[in-house]
Amino acid sequence: MLRQSFTKVARPAVRLSNARVAFSTSAIRMAEGDLGSTPKTGGGDAFQKRERAQEDYAIRQREKEKLLELKKKLAEQQAHLNKLSEHMYAFTSRNDSPSCLCRGGLSLDLVPKFEK
């Protein structure tokens, strides 16, 4: 019994030490960058240049479309703000402002209601 317990305890240590030795002495099969591709020196071939140019063109076109959409939204927002400012200051351009119509302040029925 005692002999069996010693061998069970000693086995994992032997296996770990063997694994460590095998791991530390194994040769490196592939170094960094050894993936079978050609080295990235120079500008590349004509196909790579053409592919890069097509990708850049597509990206520029998408950015151009996004800028046009943003300009359109900006113009819409500016038109909306102009409309709101005209509506807000409509009483100041006329002589019948709400403050003149009711003494002591604004009457709630004359104040314009904004729709959402």
Coordinates of C-alpha atoms in Angstrom, one line a residue:
M1 CA 0.0 0.0 0.0
L2 CA 2.6 2.4 0.9
R3 CA 4.6 1.7 -2.2
Q4 CA 1.5 2.3 -4.4
S5 CA 0.9 5.7 -2.8
F6 CA 4.4 6.8 -3.4
T7 CA 4.2 5.9 -7.1
K8 CA 1.0 7.7 -7.5
V9 CA 2.5 10.9 -6.0
A10 CA 5.7 10.6 -8.0
R11 CA 4.1 10.0 -11.4
P12 CA 2.7 13.5 -12.0
A13 CA 6.1 15.0 -11.1
V14 CA 7.9 12.7 -13.5
R15 CA 5.4 13.5 -16.3
L16 CA 5.7 17.2 -15.7
S17 CA 9.5 17.1 -15.7
N18 CA 9.5 15.1 -18.9
A19 CA 7.1 17.6 -20.5
R20 CA 9.3 20.5 -19.5
V21 CA 12.4 18.9 -20.9
A22 CA 10.7 18.1 -24.2
F23 CA 9.2 21.5 -24.4
S24 CA 12.4 23.4 -23.7
T25 CA 14.5 21.3 -26.1
S26 CA 12.0 21.3 -29.0
A27 CA 13.1 23.2 -32.1
I28 CA 11.1 26.1 -33.4
R29 CA 9.4 25.1 -36.6
M30 CA 8.2 28.5 -37.8
A31 CA 9.7 31.9 -37.0
E32 CA 7.7 35.1 -37.0
G33 CA 6.5 36.1 -40.4
D34 CA 7.1 32.7 -42.0
L35 CA 3.6 32.2 -43.3
G36 CA 4.5 31.4 -46.9
S37 CA 3.7 34.9 -48.3
T38 CA 6.1 37.1 -50.1
P39 CA 7.8 39.8 -48.1
K40 CA 6.1 43.2 -48.0
T41 CA 8.9 45.2 -49.7
G42 CA 8.4 47.9 -52.3
G43 CA 5.0 48.9 -53.7
G44 CA 3.7 45.5 -54.7
D45 CA 2.5 44.4 -58.1
A46 CA 0.0 46.1 -60.4
F47 CA -2.9 44.1 -59.2
Q48 CA -2.4 45.2 -55.6
K49 CA -2.1 48.8 -56.7
R50 CA -5.2 48.6 -58.8
E51 CA -7.1 46.9 -55.9
R52 CA -6.0 49.6 -53.4
A53 CA -7.0 52.3 -55.9
Q54 CA -10.5 50.8 -56.3
E55 CA -10.9 50.5 -52.5
D56 CA -9.9 54.1 -52.0
Y57 CA -12.2 55.3 -54.8
A58 CA -15.2 53.4 -53.2
I59 CA -14.4 54.9 -49.8
R60 CA -14.2 58.4 -51.3
Q61 CA -17.6 57.9 -53.0
R62 CA -19.2 56.7 -49.7
E63 CA -17.8 59.7 -47.9
K64 CA -19.0 62.0 -50.6
E65 CA -22.5 60.6 -50.3
K66 CA -22.5 61.0 -46.5
L67 CA -21.4 64.6 -46.8
L68 CA -24.2 65.3 -49.3
E69 CA -26.7 63.8 -46.9
L70 CA -25.3 65.8 -44.0
K71 CA -25.5 69.0 -46.0
K72 CA -29.1 68.2 -46.9
K73 CA -30.0 67.6 -43.3
L74 CA -28.2 70.8 -42.3
A75 CA -30.2 72.8 -44.8
E76 CA -33.4 71.3 -43.5
Q77 CA -32.6 72.1 -39.9
Q78 CA -31.6 75.6 -40.8
A79 CA -35.0 76.1 -42.6
H80 CA -36.8 74.7 -39.6
L81 CA -35.0 77.0 -37.3
N82 CA -35.8 80.0 -39.5
K83 CA -39.4 79.0 -39.5
L84 CA -39.4 78.7 -35.7
S85 CA -37.7 82.1 -35.3
E86 CA -40.2 83.7 -37.6
H87 CA -43.1 82.2 -35.7
M88 CA -41.6 83.1 -32.4
Y89 CA -41.0 86.8 -33.3
A90 CA -44.3 87.2 -35.2
F91 CA -45.8 89.3 -32.4
T92 CA -42.8 91.7 -32.2
S93 CA -43.2 92.8 -35.8
R94 CA -46.8 93.8 -35.3
N95 CA -48.3 96.4 -33.0
D96 CA -50.8 94.0 -31.4
S97 CA -48.3 92.1 -29.2
P98 CA -49.9 90.0 -26.5
S99 CA -48.4 92.3 -23.8
C100 CA -50.4 95.2 -25.3
L101 CA -53.6 93.3 -25.5
C102 CA -53.9 92.3 -21.9
R103 CA -52.9 94.4 -19.0
G104 CA -50.9 92.7 -16.4
G105 CA -49.2 90.1 -18.5
L106 CA -49.8 87.5 -21.2
S107 CA -53.1 85.8 -21.8
L108 CA -52.7 82.1 -22.4
D109 CA -55.2 81.9 -25.3
L110 CA -53.1 84.3 -27.4
V111 CA -49.8 82.5 -26.9
P112 CA -49.2 80.3 -30.0
K113 CA -49.2 76.5 -29.3
F114 CA -46.3 74.5 -30.9
E115 CA -47.0 71.2 -32.6
K116 CA -44.6 68.4 -32.2

